XYZ file of C-alpha atoms in Angstrom:
770
model
C -14.933 29.926 39.894
C -16.964 32.585 41.872
C -19.750 31.364 44.164
C -22.837 30.362 42.207
C -25.944 32.410 43.219
C -28.896 30.391 44.317
C -31.810 29.880 41.975
C -34.122 31.121 44.719
C -32.477 34.559 44.885
C -32.277 34.879 41.102
C -35.928 34.049 40.589
C -36.941 36.574 43.275
C -34.874 39.210 41.507
C -36.490 38.272 38.226
C -39.949 38.501 39.746
C -39.308 41.990 41.143
C -37.787 43.138 37.852
C -40.672 41.818 35.766
C -43.825 43.752 35.089
C -46.082 43.891 38.121
C -49.151 44.371 35.933
C -50.009 40.725 35.389
C -53.035 39.959 33.347
C -56.008 39.491 35.633
C -57.441 36.063 35.106
C -61.226 35.741 35.430
C -62.482 33.712 38.271
C -63.976 30.463 37.092
C -66.743 30.853 39.666
C -67.568 28.967 42.797
C -68.405 25.322 42.475
C -71.887 24.271 43.519
C -72.150 21.146 45.642
C -75.190 18.857 45.702
C -75.068 16.360 48.519
C -76.725 12.994 48.364
C -76.584 10.267 50.975
C -75.327 6.833 49.807
C -76.367 4.683 52.786
C -76.667 4.498 56.563
C -73.832 4.408 59.103
C -70.982 1.936 58.361
C -71.010 -1.102 60.589
C -67.321 -0.846 61.489
C -66.194 2.254 63.376
C -69.491 4.130 63.380
C -68.451 6.435 60.522
C -70.766 8.118 58.058
C -69.743 8.244 54.419
C -71.375 10.813 52.201
C -70.592 11.510 48.578
C -70.008 15.013 47.227
C -70.742 15.493 43.524
C -69.222 18.796 42.401
C -70.115 20.384 39.121
C -70.022 23.768 37.439
C -73.210 25.838 37.321
C -75.345 25.805 34.260
C -74.517 22.293 33.061
C -74.589 18.718 34.255
C -71.114 17.139 34.347
C -70.397 14.107 32.210
C -68.244 12.567 34.963
C -68.613 14.398 38.267
C -65.710 14.635 40.691
C -66.547 12.393 43.637
C -65.287 13.157 47.117
C -65.858 11.134 50.266
C -66.078 12.830 53.641
C -65.817 10.769 56.826
C -67.174 11.990 60.143
C -68.877 10.656 63.245
C -72.299 9.056 63.225
C -75.140 11.602 62.742
C -77.992 12.298 65.046
C -80.455 9.459 64.760
C -83.307 11.988 64.650
C -82.168 13.410 61.311
C -84.198 12.071 58.491
C -82.224 10.516 55.663
C -83.169 11.329 52.083
C -84.001 8.520 49.738
C -80.937 6.753 48.344
C -79.807 7.586 44.848
C -81.181 5.075 42.331
C -78.518 2.565 41.260
C -78.205 0.596 38.056
C -79.861 -2.544 39.281
C -82.512 -4.961 38.280
C -84.440 -4.526 41.518
C -84.511 -2.286 44.572
C -83.624 -5.109 46.956
C -80.323 -5.903 45.207
C -79.502 -2.183 45.026
C -79.950 -1.776 48.769
C -77.797 -4.831 49.462
C -75.079 -3.512 47.151
C -75.118 -0.077 48.799
C -74.846 -1.555 52.279
C -71.980 -3.861 51.245
C -70.139 -1.002 49.513
C -70.483 1.216 52.579
C -69.110 -1.489 54.839
C -66.155 -2.145 52.537
C -65.388 1.582 52.258
C -65.317 1.890 56.039
C -62.808 -0.989 56.222
C -60.585 0.486 53.496
C -60.511 3.911 55.127
C -59.519 2.426 58.465
C -56.748 0.382 56.797
C -55.479 3.472 54.971
C -55.391 5.389 58.242
C -53.354 2.569 59.739
C -50.839 3.124 56.937
C -50.668 6.849 57.798
C -52.825 7.956 54.853
C -55.427 10.343 56.275
C -56.386 13.324 54.067
C -58.952 15.950 54.955
C -61.332 14.554 52.326
C -61.642 11.120 50.755
C -62.304 10.852 47.020
C -63.678 7.737 45.412
C -63.060 6.600 41.850
C -60.444 9.313 41.168
C -56.721 9.594 41.792
C -56.145 11.907 44.763
C -52.822 13.668 45.434
C -51.649 14.226 49.006
C -48.575 14.419 51.202
C -46.698 11.108 51.462
C -46.410 9.988 55.116
C -43.152 8.159 54.338
C -41.068 10.962 52.796
C -43.276 13.986 53.654
C -42.773 15.235 50.115
C -39.074 15.918 50.626
C -37.706 19.378 51.355
C -40.336 20.982 49.096
C -43.226 19.096 50.765
C -44.523 18.051 47.361
C -47.912 16.330 47.174
C -46.338 13.270 45.636
C -48.602 10.477 46.925
C -51.368 9.342 44.583
C -54.233 7.407 46.225
C -57.004 5.601 44.382
C -60.066 4.060 46.093
C -62.612 2.069 44.147
C -66.149 3.378 44.440
C -67.452 -0.035 45.415
C -64.887 -0.322 48.228
C -63.243 -3.445 46.837
C -59.641 -2.171 47.085
C -57.365 0.838 47.243
C -53.883 1.549 45.908
C -51.281 4.245 46.507
C -47.970 5.250 44.974
C -45.435 7.980 45.809
C -43.927 9.424 42.644
C -40.827 10.902 44.285
C -37.819 9.023 42.900
C -36.139 8.833 46.308
C -39.226 7.330 47.959
C -41.367 5.214 45.607
C -43.584 3.965 48.459
C -46.522 2.005 47.089
C -49.149 -0.367 48.379
C -52.394 -2.211 47.801
C -55.139 -3.212 50.230
C -58.458 -5.027 49.917
C -61.575 -5.024 52.022
C -62.046 -8.070 54.226
C -63.423 -11.076 52.395
C -62.689 -9.643 48.925
C -60.863 -11.853 46.451
C -59.487 -11.029 43.035
C -62.345 -12.925 41.417
C -65.009 -10.903 43.218
C -63.534 -7.646 41.942
C -64.832 -8.210 38.449
C -68.178 -7.161 37.068
C -71.294 -7.565 39.179
C -74.926 -7.504 38.240
C -75.139 -4.080 39.906
C -72.402 -2.222 37.980
C -71.749 -2.918 34.345
C -67.964 -2.414 34.594
C -65.252 -1.885 37.189
C -63.312 1.304 37.856
C -60.159 -0.277 36.408
C -61.933 -1.022 33.157
C -63.148 2.561 32.923
C -59.615 3.880 33.545
C -58.199 1.449 30.982
C -60.652 2.666 28.352
C -59.867 6.271 29.209
C -56.144 5.633 28.737
C -56.672 3.865 25.419
C -58.901 6.645 24.049
C -57.163 9.567 25.753
C -57.124 12.845 23.856
C -54.206 15.054 24.874
C -54.615 18.748 25.489
C -53.078 21.165 22.981
C -51.018 23.921 24.532
C -50.067 27.331 23.089
C -47.272 29.571 24.313
C -49.536 32.595 24.552
C -52.047 30.720 26.701
C -49.259 29.634 29.062
C -47.979 33.202 29.427
C -44.455 32.114 28.488
C -41.814 34.840 28.189
C -38.156 35.026 27.141
C -35.678 34.475 29.941
C -34.786 37.558 31.967
C -31.170 38.613 32.507
C -31.116 37.191 36.027
C -32.012 33.673 34.827
C -29.563 33.900 31.938
C -26.921 34.748 34.532
C -28.010 31.767 36.634
C -27.531 29.382 33.696
C -24.167 30.947 32.910
C -22.964 29.934 36.381
C -23.811 26.375 35.305
C -21.706 26.886 32.142
C -24.742 27.062 29.841
C -24.713 29.947 27.358
C -27.550 32.217 26.276
C -27.265 30.848 22.730
C -27.886 27.284 23.964
C -30.894 28.517 25.948
C -32.349 30.270 22.857
C -31.768 27.270 20.631
C -33.556 24.979 23.085
C -36.295 27.602 23.646
C -35.897 27.725 27.415
C -38.371 30.327 28.679
C -39.924 31.596 31.885
C -43.402 31.923 33.315
C -44.595 34.723 35.569
C -47.555 33.521 37.585
C -48.886 35.287 40.681
C -45.735 37.427 40.683
C -43.575 34.298 40.899
C -41.211 33.297 38.130
C -40.506 29.692 37.122
C -38.123 28.354 34.512
C -40.090 26.798 31.658
C -38.586 23.919 29.654
C -40.682 23.593 26.499
C -41.264 20.130 25.035
C -41.682 20.253 21.245
C -42.195 17.895 18.330
C -41.479 19.235 14.846
C -41.239 22.680 16.413
C -44.775 22.524 17.813
C -45.249 22.906 21.565
C -46.487 19.637 23.101
C -45.914 20.176 26.823
C -44.067 22.284 29.342
C -42.203 21.538 32.539
C -41.577 24.164 35.210
C -38.894 24.603 37.823
C -40.154 26.862 40.601
C -38.388 29.008 43.151
C -38.500 26.262 45.780
C -36.897 23.759 43.353
C -40.153 21.900 42.852
C -41.067 20.632 39.419
C -44.474 20.617 37.784
C -45.810 19.934 34.306
C -48.732 21.078 32.238
C -51.506 18.527 32.934
C -53.084 16.255 30.356
C -50.325 16.716 27.784
C -48.487 14.048 25.826
C -45.259 12.783 27.397
C -42.248 12.992 25.055
C -38.477 13.433 25.359
C -37.126 16.917 25.998
C -35.224 17.968 22.860
C -36.977 15.380 20.696
C -36.379 17.250 17.426
C -32.616 17.009 17.964
C -32.593 13.215 17.490
C -34.708 13.062 14.355
C -33.010 10.611 11.966
C -29.978 10.429 14.306
C -27.965 7.199 14.324
C -26.387 7.975 17.722
C -28.682 9.138 20.532
C -27.707 10.281 24.049
C -30.309 10.030 26.814
C -29.835 11.990 30.051
C -31.914 12.323 33.217
C -32.661 16.073 33.325
C -33.203 19.082 31.103
C -30.085 20.884 32.372
C -28.017 17.786 31.525
C -29.399 17.940 27.977
C -28.340 21.614 27.751
C -24.888 20.640 29.097
C -24.470 18.058 26.316
C -25.406 20.797 23.836
C -22.589 22.950 25.232
C -20.153 20.065 24.707
C -21.174 19.812 21.043
C -23.633 16.908 21.301
C -27.016 18.087 20.035
C -28.220 14.530 19.447
C -29.308 14.344 23.088
C -32.691 14.118 24.826
C -33.825 14.082 28.440
C -36.486 11.927 30.047
C -39.463 13.979 31.308
C -40.179 12.280 34.642
C -36.847 11.651 36.336
C -35.637 8.285 37.638
C -37.400 5.457 39.526
C -36.241 4.435 43.014
C -35.341 0.926 41.871
C -35.566 -1.495 38.958
C -39.011 -3.032 38.477
C -39.460 -6.788 38.674
C -40.821 -7.046 35.132
C -41.724 -4.879 32.153
C -45.486 -4.271 31.893
C -47.415 -4.296 28.647
C -47.201 -1.225 26.452
C -50.674 -0.052 27.490
C -49.802 -0.360 31.207
C -46.255 1.069 30.963
C -47.357 4.553 32.056
C -44.058 5.553 33.671
C -42.242 5.120 30.360
C -44.983 5.935 27.857
C -42.732 8.678 26.463
C -40.598 5.871 24.982
C -43.572 4.495 23.078
C -44.680 7.997 22.020
C -41.196 8.623 20.548
C -40.649 5.122 19.179
C -40.279 6.318 15.566
C -37.411 8.599 16.570
C -35.549 5.819 18.409
C -36.048 3.010 15.875
C -33.529 4.566 13.478
C -30.831 4.822 16.168
C -28.126 2.158 15.991
C -26.369 3.322 19.173
C -28.055 4.719 22.298
C -25.777 6.131 25.006
C -27.346 6.150 28.464
C -25.855 9.052 30.460
C -28.101 8.926 33.518
C -27.059 10.114 36.980
C -24.421 8.276 38.977
C -26.705 7.244 41.851
C -29.103 4.409 42.626
C -32.164 5.872 40.864
C -30.032 6.940 37.903
C -28.659 3.438 37.420
C -32.170 2.016 37.814
C -33.351 4.372 35.054
C -30.531 3.191 32.779
C -31.545 -0.429 33.330
C -35.232 0.324 32.671
C -34.397 2.169 29.449
C -31.986 -0.536 28.270
C -34.550 -3.280 28.862
C -37.073 -1.469 26.664
C -34.729 -0.145 23.978
C -32.667 -3.325 23.642
C -29.386 -3.764 25.493
C -27.652 -4.884 22.309
C -27.631 -1.281 20.996
C -27.137 0.507 24.325
C -23.929 1.982 25.761
C -23.283 3.505 29.174
C -20.951 6.218 30.448
C -18.596 6.257 33.394
C -18.580 9.598 35.164
C -15.090 10.922 36.098
C -13.946 12.191 39.484
C -14.354 15.925 40.134
C -11.798 15.855 42.967
C -9.780 13.368 44.978
C -12.794 11.894 46.746
C -16.021 12.703 44.878
C -17.307 11.589 41.486
C -19.320 13.782 39.157
C -23.008 12.997 39.463
C -24.197 13.991 35.991
C -23.347 15.791 32.770
C -23.745 19.288 34.224
C -21.289 18.602 37.047
C -18.705 17.373 34.517
C -19.250 20.546 32.478
C -18.958 22.826 35.532
C -15.967 21.225 37.227
C -13.983 19.729 34.335
C -15.169 21.566 31.227
C -16.721 20.631 27.848
C -13.676 18.687 26.677
C -13.990 16.311 29.650
C -17.681 15.844 28.889
C -16.859 14.984 25.286
C -14.331 12.399 26.508
C -17.021 10.816 28.726
C -19.191 10.222 25.655
C -16.268 9.058 23.520
C -15.254 6.523 26.184
C -18.755 5.107 26.621
C -18.784 1.336 27.092
C -21.127 -1.313 25.789
C -24.041 -1.855 28.131
C -23.464 -5.199 29.885
C -25.613 -8.111 28.773
C -25.893 -10.978 31.218
C -23.844 -13.916 29.973
C -22.063 -12.006 27.159
C -18.453 -10.902 27.774
C -15.267 -9.910 26.026
C -11.728 -10.923 26.978
C -11.148 -7.397 28.248
C -13.503 -8.161 31.144
C -11.089 -10.879 32.287
C -7.736 -9.175 31.661
C -6.938 -8.737 35.401
C -7.529 -12.449 35.982
C -5.466 -13.389 32.920
C -2.645 -11.085 34.057
C -2.517 -12.753 37.467
C -2.527 -16.159 35.821
C 0.447 -15.184 33.636
C 2.379 -13.725 36.574
C 1.567 -16.656 38.851
C 0.301 -14.410 41.649
C -3.290 -15.563 41.822
C -2.983 -17.863 44.827
C -4.077 -21.463 44.336
C -5.596 -20.932 40.891
C -2.551 -22.699 39.445
C -3.168 -25.741 41.623
C -2.137 -27.060 45.030
C -0.130 -29.995 46.370
C -1.764 -33.362 46.925
C 0.663 -34.179 49.705
C 2.133 -37.211 47.829
C 5.250 -36.647 45.764
C 4.591 -39.606 43.486
C 1.230 -38.127 42.536
C 2.464 -34.547 42.298
C 5.078 -35.651 39.782
C 2.242 -36.509 37.411
C 0.733 -33.059 37.823
C 3.795 -30.945 38.219
C 4.203 -27.528 36.718
C 7.456 -25.965 37.950
C 6.927 -22.355 38.875
C 8.927 -20.790 41.648
C 10.001 -24.372 42.483
C 6.515 -25.481 43.430
C 4.370 -28.298 42.059
C 0.624 -28.367 41.760
C -2.383 -30.636 41.349
C -5.856 -29.708 42.515
C -7.268 -26.609 40.808
C -10.351 -24.718 42.052
C -13.270 -24.739 39.652
C -12.584 -28.183 38.137
C -14.434 -31.492 38.225
C -12.592 -34.712 39.090
C -14.379 -38.028 38.555
C -13.042 -40.877 40.727
C -13.869 -44.508 40.002
C -12.637 -48.022 40.782
C -14.000 -51.483 41.479
C -15.778 -51.927 44.847
C -13.563 -52.052 47.974
C -10.700 -50.294 46.236
C -10.590 -47.417 48.718
C -12.020 -44.565 46.619
C -13.636 -42.814 49.592
C -10.631 -43.445 51.841
C -8.256 -41.934 49.295
C -10.425 -38.816 48.820
C -10.627 -38.347 52.619
C -6.836 -38.571 52.852
C -6.478 -36.075 49.992
C -8.780 -33.585 51.739
C -6.787 -33.886 54.959
C -3.548 -33.202 53.081
C -5.021 -30.148 51.317
C -6.385 -28.740 54.575
C -3.025 -29.167 56.293
C -1.160 -27.389 53.496
C -3.636 -24.731 52.354
C -6.403 -24.527 54.957
C -9.207 -25.365 52.532
C -12.658 -26.148 53.894
C -14.933 -28.774 52.371
C -18.564 -29.809 52.164
C -19.218 -33.558 52.079
C -22.215 -35.302 50.527
C -21.237 -38.860 51.378
C -24.394 -40.975 51.289
C -22.668 -44.332 51.956
C -20.987 -43.205 55.183
C -22.566 -42.888 58.598
C -21.570 -39.602 60.223
C -19.833 -41.254 63.189
C -17.897 -43.664 60.939
C -16.874 -40.871 58.609
C -15.705 -38.797 61.586
C -13.625 -41.738 62.841
C -11.818 -42.130 59.510
C -11.066 -38.424 59.195
C -9.816 -38.156 62.789
C -7.500 -41.164 62.368
C -5.954 -39.595 59.271
C -5.600 -36.226 60.977
C -4.162 -37.441 64.319
C -2.303 -40.515 63.071
C -3.659 -42.778 65.830
C -6.435 -45.391 65.876
C -9.854 -44.312 67.130
C -10.410 -47.561 69.134
C -8.380 -50.177 70.954
C -9.531 -52.655 68.314
C -7.796 -55.509 66.596
C -7.080 -53.466 63.474
C -5.027 -51.128 65.684
C -2.674 -53.839 66.857
C -0.252 -52.521 69.464
C -0.692 -48.880 68.442
C -1.782 -46.458 71.159
C -5.326 -45.154 70.883
C -5.812 -41.369 70.512
C -6.075 -39.598 73.855
C -9.132 -37.599 75.039
C -7.174 -34.398 74.387
C -6.391 -35.594 70.862
C -10.054 -36.434 70.430
C -11.309 -32.996 71.592
C -8.807 -31.159 69.396
C -9.809 -33.394 66.487
C -13.487 -32.605 67.002
C -12.764 -28.883 66.823
C -10.804 -29.446 63.603
C -13.657 -31.491 62.139
C -16.170 -28.754 62.903
C -14.032 -26.003 61.395
C -12.967 -27.908 58.266
C -15.944 -29.955 57.086
C -19.630 -29.320 56.505
C -22.116 -32.083 55.791
C -24.973 -32.434 53.323
C -27.369 -35.016 54.722
C -30.921 -36.014 53.823
C -33.067 -35.721 56.946
C -35.853 -37.975 55.676
C -36.203 -41.212 53.724
C -36.080 -39.551 50.309
C -32.959 -39.559 48.149
C -31.186 -36.280 47.415
C -31.352 -34.861 43.889
C -28.380 -33.214 42.221
C -30.132 -29.820 42.302
C -30.743 -30.175 46.039
C -27.087 -31.061 46.655
C -25.760 -28.159 44.567
C -28.102 -25.645 46.228
C -26.826 -26.654 49.668
C -23.236 -26.653 48.427
C -23.749 -23.100 47.123
C -24.978 -22.079 50.571
C -21.857 -23.655 52.124
C -19.616 -21.743 49.710
C -21.269 -18.396 50.436
C -21.718 -18.915 54.176
C -18.609 -20.871 55.189
C -16.149 -20.252 52.321
C -15.671 -23.927 51.403
C -13.363 -24.662 48.451
C -14.153 -28.323 47.763
C -17.255 -30.500 47.334
C -17.381 -34.312 47.489
C -20.367 -36.185 46.002
C -19.986 -39.854 46.906
C -21.356 -41.778 45.049
C -23.385 -40.988 41.903
C -25.716 -43.984 42.220
C -26.999 -42.773 45.625
C -28.569 -39.658 44.094
C -32.262 -39.428 43.237
C -32.365 -39.799 39.453
C -35.729 -38.733 38.075
C -34.878 -39.009 34.414
C -37.671 -37.920 32.049
C -39.096 -40.692 29.886
C -38.119 -38.865 26.698
C -34.468 -38.504 27.760
C -31.777 -41.131 27.310
C -29.443 -41.998 30.163
C -26.536 -40.551 28.199
C -28.368 -37.230 27.815
C -29.326 -37.279 31.483
C -25.766 -37.891 32.700
C -24.498 -35.157 30.396
C -27.009 -32.729 31.894
C -26.018 -33.591 35.473
C -22.290 -33.223 34.791
C -22.902 -29.887 33.067
C -24.664 -28.602 36.195
C -21.829 -29.821 38.417
C -19.162 -28.220 36.211
C -21.069 -24.935 36.084
C -21.284 -24.937 39.880
C -17.541 -25.621 40.174
C -16.601 -22.838 37.760
C -18.985 -20.190 39.101
C -17.961 -20.741 42.733
C -14.260 -21.596 42.206
C -14.868 -24.854 44.035
C -13.200 -28.178 43.166
C -15.692 -31.068 42.937
C -14.816 -34.746 43.453
C -17.552 -36.960 41.996
C -17.370 -40.706 42.817
C -18.919 -43.058 40.231
C -18.876 -46.858 40.236
C -18.046 -48.986 37.171
C -20.637 -51.318 35.711
C -20.370 -55.078 36.168
C -17.075 -56.265 34.711
C -16.493 -59.375 32.666
C -13.316 -61.442 32.141
C -11.575 -59.427 34.804
C -7.925 -60.335 35.419
C -7.430 -58.186 38.518
C -6.105 -55.023 36.859
C -7.542 -51.512 37.232
C -10.694 -50.745 35.189
C -11.046 -48.127 32.477
C -12.790 -44.758 32.824
C -15.067 -45.539 29.882
C -16.592 -48.357 31.889
C -18.268 -46.135 34.490
C -21.891 -47.166 34.864
C -24.281 -44.862 33.031
C -22.427 -43.069 30.274
C -19.092 -42.340 28.655
C -19.766 -38.678 29.485
C -18.178 -39.263 32.907
C -14.768 -39.209 31.245
C -15.775 -36.992 28.316
C -16.970 -34.064 30.439
C -14.743 -34.209 33.514
C -11.550 -32.190 33.882
C -9.649 -34.987 35.643
C -10.327 -38.730 35.604
C -8.794 -40.959 38.309
C -9.044 -44.708 38.929
C -8.248 -45.994 42.429
C -7.094 -49.626 42.451
C -5.561 -51.880 45.116
C -3.704 -55.142 44.820
C -5.741 -58.195 45.927
C -3.307 -60.930 44.873
C -0.514 -61.691 47.336
C 1.491 -63.236 44.495
C 1.286 -59.936 42.613
C 2.956 -57.918 45.363
C 2.225 -56.317 48.743
C -1.466 -56.094 49.627
C -1.179 -52.576 51.041
C -0.241 -51.000 47.693
C -2.767 -48.595 46.159
C -2.435 -47.610 42.528
C -3.705 -44.139 41.607
C -4.276 -44.189 37.852
C -4.613 -40.700 36.342
C -6.511 -41.399 33.122
C -7.448 -37.867 32.064
C -6.019 -34.363 32.644
C -7.726 -31.671 30.568
C -5.361 -28.860 31.601
C -1.823 -29.723 30.529
C -0.463 -26.977 32.789
C -1.231 -28.955 35.939
C -0.356 -32.502 34.962
C -0.323 -35.500 32.664
C -1.619 -39.054 32.426
C 0.217 -41.704 34.446
C 0.208 -43.943 37.534
C 1.283 -43.262 41.099
C 1.726 -45.871 43.838
C 0.887 -45.307 47.522
C 0.922 -47.564 50.557
C -2.044 -47.680 52.944
C -1.596 -47.822 56.728
C -4.542 -49.840 58.014
C -4.065 -48.586 61.581
C -4.277 -44.831 60.868
C -5.923 -44.817 57.430
C -3.056 -42.704 56.081
C -1.440 -43.008 52.643
C 2.260 -42.641 51.964
C 4.446 -42.750 48.843
C 5.497 -46.301 47.988
C 9.182 -47.166 47.848
C 11.031 -47.812 44.611
C 11.337 -51.572 45.258
C 7.579 -51.856 45.856
C 6.793 -49.940 42.690
C 9.203 -52.119 40.672
C 7.626 -55.335 41.976
C 4.066 -54.215 41.193
C 5.038 -52.925 37.745
C 6.758 -56.205 36.838
C 3.680 -58.244 37.739
C 1.425 -55.930 35.701
C 3.717 -56.190 32.698
C 3.562 -60.001 32.849
C -0.239 -59.856 33.092
C -0.478 -57.556 30.085
C 1.872 -59.694 28.022
C -0.209 -62.772 28.789
C -3.385 -60.965 27.864
C -1.958 -59.847 24.528
C -0.780 -63.337 23.716
C -4.367 -64.516 24.230
C -5.558 -61.630 21.955
C -7.670 -60.419 24.814
C -7.021 -56.730 25.336
C -9.783 -56.209 27.879
C -7.380 -56.923 30.727
C -6.181 -53.324 30.882
C -7.925 -51.430 28.131
C -11.523 -52.481 28.815
C -13.838 -52.844 31.860
C -13.467 -55.630 34.391
C -15.912 -57.748 36.368
C -16.748 -57.318 40.033
C -14.030 -58.972 42.180
C -14.646 -61.829 44.527
C -15.240 -60.444 48.013
C -12.264 -60.842 50.342
C -13.475 -62.550 53.521
C -10.538 -61.134 55.414
C -11.738 -57.566 54.928
C -13.108 -56.095 58.150
C -16.678 -54.804 57.889
C -15.984 -52.020 60.370
C -13.392 -50.589 57.976
C -16.067 -50.167 55.281
C -14.298 -52.529 52.863
C -11.333 -50.206 52.460
C -8.842 -52.030 54.712
C -5.641 -53.605 53.503
C -3.282 -56.205 54.857
C -0.130 -54.695 56.355
C 3.071 -55.266 54.438
C 5.171 -57.683 56.482
C 8.222 -55.794 55.355
């Protein structure tokens, strides 16, 4: 493709080729200025504020243009004319109002100067355009900043309308509150109320082609559009014209409804855009979507012409470009000035069942797509994905696709448009990569990880590449058991095993454990030596200082703690918020909440406990799934009756049956307390629920507990046989008594074992003499 000539050179050629005899426009005449003083010198800064009321000769204006000039304090010898009468009930209140307004105006002007806003003249009560101090109007130095100052000096606002800037702000005079900005007994209504009424009752200006001096496009401009792959026929059909003003030619994009000219937008030599003032805002190409079921919306007029070249005439362009970012909320229809063209064209869009948003592939373009989708309804919106124009760059808009790849590629972009995403609504296609990895078994630990105990892994085994699995990220495991059964000890040992094998990190919310005691238990399991030279350690050697220092470093890298720093109890929301922070900041993969009854439960009076527990577990499961974090939730059983020493049932957890209904895995930890029933160091891990059959099944595993190190190991076959035989005899006896609660139903609290050491937190076991 030959080099594309610049628009600047083409427009200059067109200007020289056009007729030099432009129609001489009559001068509107010089404006006459009548100056009246508002008040004396402002208290702050020593400035004088005087109001300029400009009006045309021969008539009194209905609403004079008000300008405010600021200069140094005048000579005290100059006599001041009488102040202009104000709408007031008495002269005293009028004078007070004038003095207060002058003081507020002086404060506002100083604050605006501090922001870099300092025009040659200050106008009050009108929107004033000036150069933005943040973006300097871009390369064209456009006067893009709009500043509005209330006449009473209450506040001032500003907004830069350049899409790549969008700087805006609001300031108030000192001591002014939102309440005091309403009506006063001096003025009958505020400036905002006047502007609101003007907007509601606005009468748009009617424009005529002859009055705008519009002409057909010259050959040079037709050639310019041809370099952008837009034909002369497309230009004629869309009535693209030109305007010769002061011997300068601008491209004129005419905005029409039912063939009647409504507005006009110009593209000048210096690539600046302007529009005919006080005209109704509508889509460019509006007539092309009348009664259309499919509508394409683009960001610029040339993009609309490009879609026409590709065969899509059912396309319109927005008139005002894109915003810098997505707004926080959608304003009311009357206040939605940036997008009032949507409301003006509502009848044309209501009949559309599919709206394709083909905005630019940049930040402002994506923000525009989101703003349009929010107002048009995301359920009927689609979006395009722009293709690459070379190995590194992606096409920015429709015209670039047309220029670099051709009309067929642009048609494919529209044909391949995707449904606009709606938060919370998905299709399976969105998850195909994840499903593929799951099928191929290459998605890391998503299929589960070892527990570190073969007897327990056998219950959860899924043979794939000769590996077995158990703990799966994103699931909820509820752990229960009668008091002093070792629930917390077993979970600590499980975490140590997982960290050793997979390097997982964890966050612990263990309300029943002191930090130093919890650290001792974890270090003993990690190092395999007792923390103290205490009687529970027997003859075993205590961990060395080097072991201790290395263990501390491991503790700090592996575990993070959630602790309440005051006397209040933690709520579930508070715990999950901190756990989320730990996931995002430290990359933890597991959360322990131990136990449920230590949380702050503020159940509403109109909510049952069952409903409340269901709500809590739903929040925990949602956290686990969204953050791919496994959660262990410890819950105690209620008081048991007619207990025969066997493990309790999951349905007996205090509070609600939802603990087993809603969890992914349900585990009961139980230890033998009867010496006649077998060794006292045997721990029975009863897996009572496994939702995902891929990772395991229901069953029992037996471990032995080492009281010296706090470690768990797989029990031997002889130990398992002895314990199983005793349990079978107990169950047979229970059935003969027609009392099935021994194993199937909850059990009472056990009698406390006096031999249990308090320093071991009730989780110690007698060593097997064998």
